[in-house]
Short mmCIF file of C-alpha atoms and ligand atoms in Angstrom, two decimals:
data_model
loop_
_atom_site.label_atom_id
_atom_site.label_comp_id
_atom_site.label_asym_id
_atom_site.label_seq_id
_atom_site.Cartn_x
_atom_site.Cartn_y
_atom_site.Cartn_z
CA MET D 1 -21.52 134.92 -135.38
CA ARG D 2 -19.79 135.65 -138.67
CA ILE D 3 -16.02 135.54 -138.26
CA CYS D 4 -13.33 136.14 -140.88
CA VAL D 5 -9.69 135.27 -140.26
CA LEU D 6 -6.78 136.25 -142.41
CA SER D 7 -3.04 136.36 -141.89
CA ASP D 8 0.25 136.78 -143.69
CA VAL D 9 -0.95 139.38 -146.16
CA HIS D 10 2.56 140.88 -146.01
CA CYS D 11 1.37 144.25 -147.24
CA LYS D 12 4.39 146.18 -148.45
CA TYR D 13 4.91 149.90 -148.09
CA ALA D 14 6.90 149.78 -151.32
CA ALA D 15 5.59 147.30 -153.88
CA GLU D 16 8.61 146.07 -155.83
CA THR D 17 7.26 143.51 -158.28
CA ALA D 18 4.16 142.90 -160.38
CA SER D 19 3.16 140.16 -157.98
CA ASP D 20 3.41 142.60 -155.03
CA ARG D 21 1.03 144.92 -156.88
CA LEU D 22 -1.37 142.10 -157.72
CA ASN D 23 -1.41 140.92 -154.10
CA GLU D 24 -2.19 144.43 -152.95
CA GLU D 25 -4.97 144.82 -155.48
CA LEU D 26 -6.54 141.50 -154.46
CA THR D 27 -6.28 142.38 -150.78
CA LEU D 28 -7.97 145.73 -151.29
CA SER D 29 -10.73 144.24 -153.36
CA PHE D 30 -11.27 141.44 -150.82
CA LEU D 31 -11.49 143.96 -147.98
CA LYS D 32 -13.95 146.06 -149.97
CA GLU D 33 -16.19 143.03 -150.42
CA SER D 34 -15.89 142.29 -146.70
CA ILE D 35 -17.53 145.55 -145.64
CA GLY D 36 -20.73 144.69 -143.76
CA LYS D 37 -20.18 140.94 -144.18
CA TYR D 38 -18.73 139.96 -140.80
CA ASP D 39 -19.22 140.57 -137.08
CA LEU D 40 -15.57 139.90 -136.29
CA MET D 41 -12.44 140.08 -138.39
CA VAL D 42 -9.24 138.63 -136.95
CA LEU D 43 -6.05 139.89 -138.57
CA ASN D 44 -3.87 137.07 -137.37
CA GLY D 45 -0.37 138.47 -137.80
CA ASP D 46 1.97 139.57 -140.58
CA ILE D 47 -0.72 141.71 -142.19
CA PHE D 48 1.99 144.30 -142.81
CA ASP D 49 5.40 143.29 -144.06
CA LEU D 50 6.72 146.00 -141.78
CA TRP D 51 4.88 148.27 -139.37
CA PHE D 52 5.90 151.26 -137.34
CA ASP D 53 3.99 154.34 -136.28
CA TRP D 54 6.02 157.24 -134.98
CA LYS D 55 4.79 159.92 -132.59
CA TYR D 56 3.42 162.11 -135.40
CA THR D 57 3.99 159.99 -138.49
CA ILE D 58 2.51 156.95 -140.19
CA ILE D 59 3.47 155.13 -143.39
CA LYS D 60 1.28 156.75 -146.06
CA GLN D 61 1.50 153.81 -148.48
CA TYR D 62 -0.68 151.80 -146.10
CA PHE D 63 -3.47 154.36 -146.39
CA PRO D 64 -5.62 152.34 -148.87
CA ILE D 65 -5.66 149.21 -146.69
CA LEU D 66 -6.18 151.25 -143.50
CA ARG D 67 -9.09 153.04 -145.12
CA ARG D 68 -10.74 149.73 -146.02
CA LEU D 69 -10.21 148.35 -142.51
CA ALA D 70 -11.76 151.50 -141.05
CA GLU D 71 -14.78 151.04 -143.31
CA ILE D 72 -15.14 147.42 -142.17
CA GLY D 73 -15.02 148.60 -138.55
CA GLU D 74 -17.58 151.34 -139.18
CA ASN D 75 -19.96 148.69 -140.45
CA CYS D 76 -20.31 146.96 -137.10
CA CYS D 77 -17.40 144.55 -137.38
CA ARG D 78 -15.06 144.12 -134.44
CA LEU D 79 -11.44 144.25 -135.62
CA ILE D 80 -8.74 142.29 -133.81
CA LEU D 81 -5.07 142.17 -134.70
CA THR D 82 -2.54 139.75 -133.25
CA SER D 83 1.14 140.51 -133.77
CA GLY D 84 3.17 138.62 -136.30
CA ASN D 85 6.91 138.41 -136.75
CA HIS D 86 6.79 141.27 -139.27
CA ASP D 87 4.33 143.58 -137.52
CA PHE D 88 4.66 144.02 -133.77
CA TRP D 89 5.80 147.60 -133.17
CA PHE D 90 2.41 149.20 -132.65
CA ASN D 91 2.20 152.60 -130.99
CA GLY D 92 -1.50 153.28 -130.73
CA PHE D 93 -2.37 154.51 -134.21
CA LEU D 94 -4.42 151.45 -135.22
CA LYS D 95 -6.39 151.48 -131.98
CA THR D 96 -7.04 155.21 -131.81
CA TYR D 97 -7.75 155.98 -135.46
CA ILE D 98 -8.91 152.72 -137.03
CA GLY D 99 -10.47 151.01 -134.01
CA ILE D 100 -8.38 147.84 -134.23
CA GLU D 101 -7.77 146.05 -130.92
CA ILE D 102 -4.18 144.89 -130.68
CA HIS D 103 -3.38 141.58 -129.00
CA PRO D 104 0.40 141.07 -128.99
CA GLU D 105 0.34 137.34 -128.30
CA GLN D 106 -3.08 135.83 -128.83
CA PHE D 107 -6.81 136.43 -128.76
CA SER D 108 -9.47 134.05 -127.51
CA LEU D 109 -13.21 134.04 -127.75
CA GLN D 110 -16.29 131.94 -127.01
CA ALA D 111 -18.87 131.97 -129.75
CA ASP D 112 -21.63 129.68 -131.02
CA GLY D 113 -20.71 126.99 -128.50
CA HIS D 114 -17.03 126.99 -129.45
CA LYS D 115 -13.91 128.12 -127.68
CA LEU D 116 -11.62 129.73 -130.22
CA LEU D 117 -7.96 130.68 -130.03
CA PHE D 118 -6.18 132.95 -132.52
CA THR D 119 -2.42 133.37 -132.58
CA HIS D 120 0.09 133.99 -135.36
CA GLY D 121 2.37 131.07 -134.54
CA ASP D 122 5.94 132.36 -134.85
CA LEU D 123 6.48 131.68 -131.16
CA HIS D 124 5.48 128.05 -131.54
CA THR D 125 7.67 126.76 -134.34
CA VAL D 126 10.28 124.17 -133.35
CA ASN D 127 14.06 124.17 -133.90
CA ASP D 128 14.03 127.93 -134.25
CA LEU D 129 16.25 129.15 -131.42
CA ARG D 130 18.00 131.76 -133.57
CA TYR D 131 14.69 133.40 -134.43
CA LYS D 132 13.46 133.25 -130.85
CA ILE D 133 16.55 135.12 -129.62
CA PHE D 134 16.12 137.68 -132.41
CA ARG D 135 12.44 138.03 -131.47
CA ARG D 136 13.36 138.89 -127.88
CA ILE D 137 15.94 141.46 -128.88
CA ILE D 138 13.83 143.21 -131.50
CA ARG D 139 11.01 143.64 -128.99
CA LEU D 140 13.18 145.32 -126.35
CA PRO D 141 11.95 148.86 -125.54
CA LEU D 142 15.49 150.14 -126.17
CA VAL D 143 15.54 148.78 -129.75
CA LYS D 144 12.09 150.20 -130.43
CA GLY D 145 13.17 153.55 -128.94
CA LEU D 146 16.26 153.69 -131.14
CA PHE D 147 14.19 152.87 -134.23
CA SER D 148 11.74 155.65 -133.35
CA ILE D 149 14.38 158.39 -133.35
CA LEU D 150 15.59 157.54 -136.86
CA HIS D 151 14.16 159.47 -139.78
CA PRO D 152 11.26 157.34 -141.11
CA ASP D 153 12.81 156.96 -144.59
CA LEU D 154 16.02 155.65 -143.07
CA ALA D 155 14.23 153.50 -140.50
CA LEU D 156 12.08 151.92 -143.20
CA SER D 157 14.94 151.11 -145.54
CA LEU D 158 16.73 149.50 -142.60
CA GLY D 159 13.60 147.60 -141.61
CA ARG D 160 13.00 146.50 -145.18
CA ARG D 161 16.49 145.06 -145.41
CA MET D 162 15.92 143.10 -142.20
CA SER D 163 12.53 141.87 -143.28
CA ARG D 164 13.83 140.83 -146.70
CA SER D 165 16.82 138.96 -145.32
CA SER D 166 14.59 137.02 -142.95
CA ARG D 167 12.39 136.05 -145.89
CA LEU D 168 15.21 135.09 -148.23
CA ARG D 169 17.12 133.06 -145.69
CA LYS D 170 17.47 129.68 -147.29
CA VAL D 171 15.56 127.14 -145.31
CA SER D 172 15.20 123.64 -146.64
CA HIS D 173 11.75 122.32 -147.32
CA LEU D 174 12.27 119.61 -144.72
CA LEU D 175 13.28 122.10 -142.04
CA GLN D 176 10.33 124.30 -142.94
CA THR D 177 7.96 121.36 -142.56
CA LYS D 178 9.60 120.49 -139.24
CA LYS D 179 9.20 124.06 -137.99
CA SER D 180 5.56 124.17 -139.05
CA ALA D 181 4.90 120.92 -137.20
CA GLY D 182 5.39 123.01 -134.06
CA LEU D 183 2.22 124.94 -134.91
CA VAL D 184 0.09 121.81 -135.00
CA ARG D 185 1.75 120.57 -131.83
CA TYR D 186 0.96 123.85 -130.08
CA ALA D 187 -2.65 123.73 -131.31
CA GLN D 188 -2.98 120.20 -129.96
CA SER D 189 -1.57 121.24 -126.58
CA GLN D 190 -4.00 124.17 -126.34
CA ILE D 191 -6.91 121.91 -127.23
CA GLN D 192 -5.89 119.52 -124.48
CA SER D 193 -4.90 121.94 -121.72
CA ALA D 194 -7.11 124.96 -122.30
CA LYS D 195 -10.01 123.17 -123.94
CA TYR D 196 -10.10 125.28 -127.06
CA ASP D 197 -11.82 123.46 -129.86
CA ILE D 198 -10.80 125.72 -132.74
CA VAL D 199 -7.21 126.99 -132.95
CA CYS D 200 -6.47 129.43 -135.79
CA MET D 201 -2.90 130.20 -136.75
CA GLY D 202 -0.90 131.63 -139.64
CA HIS D 203 2.85 132.01 -140.21
CA SER D 204 3.41 128.80 -142.19
CA HIS D 205 1.74 130.30 -145.31
CA LYS D 206 0.08 126.92 -145.82
CA PRO D 207 -3.71 127.02 -145.77
CA GLN D 208 -4.94 124.02 -143.85
CA VAL D 209 -7.81 122.61 -141.83
CA ARG D 210 -6.83 119.62 -139.78
CA GLU D 211 -8.83 117.64 -137.35
CA LEU D 212 -6.95 116.94 -134.11
CA SER D 213 -8.09 114.94 -131.14
CA GLY D 214 -10.68 117.14 -129.38
CA GLY D 215 -10.55 120.06 -131.77
CA ILE D 216 -9.57 121.58 -135.10
CA TYR D 217 -6.37 123.29 -136.24
CA VAL D 218 -6.91 125.90 -138.92
CA ASN D 219 -4.24 127.79 -140.80
CA SER D 220 -5.43 130.77 -142.79
CA GLY D 221 -2.52 130.52 -145.25
CA ASP D 222 -1.31 133.72 -146.90
CA TRP D 223 -1.90 136.46 -149.46
CA VAL D 224 1.48 136.12 -151.13
CA VAL D 225 0.73 132.89 -152.95
CA HIS D 226 -2.66 131.50 -151.91
CA HIS D 227 -4.93 134.50 -151.20
CA SER D 228 -6.65 132.33 -148.62
CA TYR D 229 -8.80 133.18 -145.62
CA VAL D 230 -11.05 131.41 -143.15
CA GLU D 231 -14.71 132.00 -142.53
CA ILE D 232 -16.27 130.68 -139.34
CA ILE D 233 -19.98 131.25 -139.73
CA ASP D 234 -22.11 130.10 -136.78
CA GLY D 235 -19.31 127.73 -135.81
CA ASN D 236 -18.81 126.21 -139.27
CA ILE D 237 -15.26 126.46 -140.59
CA ASP D 238 -14.69 127.17 -144.26
CA LEU D 239 -11.20 127.67 -145.69
CA LYS D 240 -11.54 129.81 -148.80
CA THR D 241 -9.46 131.17 -151.63
CA TYR D 242 -10.22 134.63 -152.91
CA SER D 243 -10.50 135.46 -156.56
CA LYS D 244 -11.68 138.82 -157.71
CA GLY D 245 -15.31 139.32 -158.61
CA VAL D 246 -16.44 135.86 -157.50
MN1 MN H 1 4.88 135.09 -139.88
#
């Protein structure tokens, strides 16, 4: 089986800087090259910097990436999306119109003699109580309902402010490393208790393949700095960096 995993693309509905535009261009060109190349593509969280689909409305700026994903799906590739901490308010558009299966927490699969687990990772960081409380609140049906009755332009500018403040919050390098250690710890626990032998995560934005006892932890990195993704072809893991036209 040919599997592609990517996460933390942080696609923005309003590109603000030259680097935002470059990231978007690289993402689109990568997705174009992926058409017909894989049997399964796992979008492992934070693909969109902010996602919401209203009853009759979607965010038009995401049309280019959605079009590419639809083309990948039409070419016999199963599309899976796990929620991240930036994209979790899905209302059926991706499933109905693009054919993407949504898995809010995690997705698992047996293929080529391996037991694979895919999850974004934001739930498994350590020393992150403040975020975990916020995560609970933001996912309450009441909060989602209130967001849905706002005019989309207003809702998005509000959402953008929230998303930006969470990104700019000053976190020391040491604390960041400590938090990310939770991802590896979670992977190790899943390898031991649930007998997965490949655990794919994102969230840390640090591309990594690490051998643990009994299995492998893989982090697909991000498309903000690294433009990294993971290929698992017939069970062989390859962490790659995308550059256009190569
Ligand atoms: Mn994340």
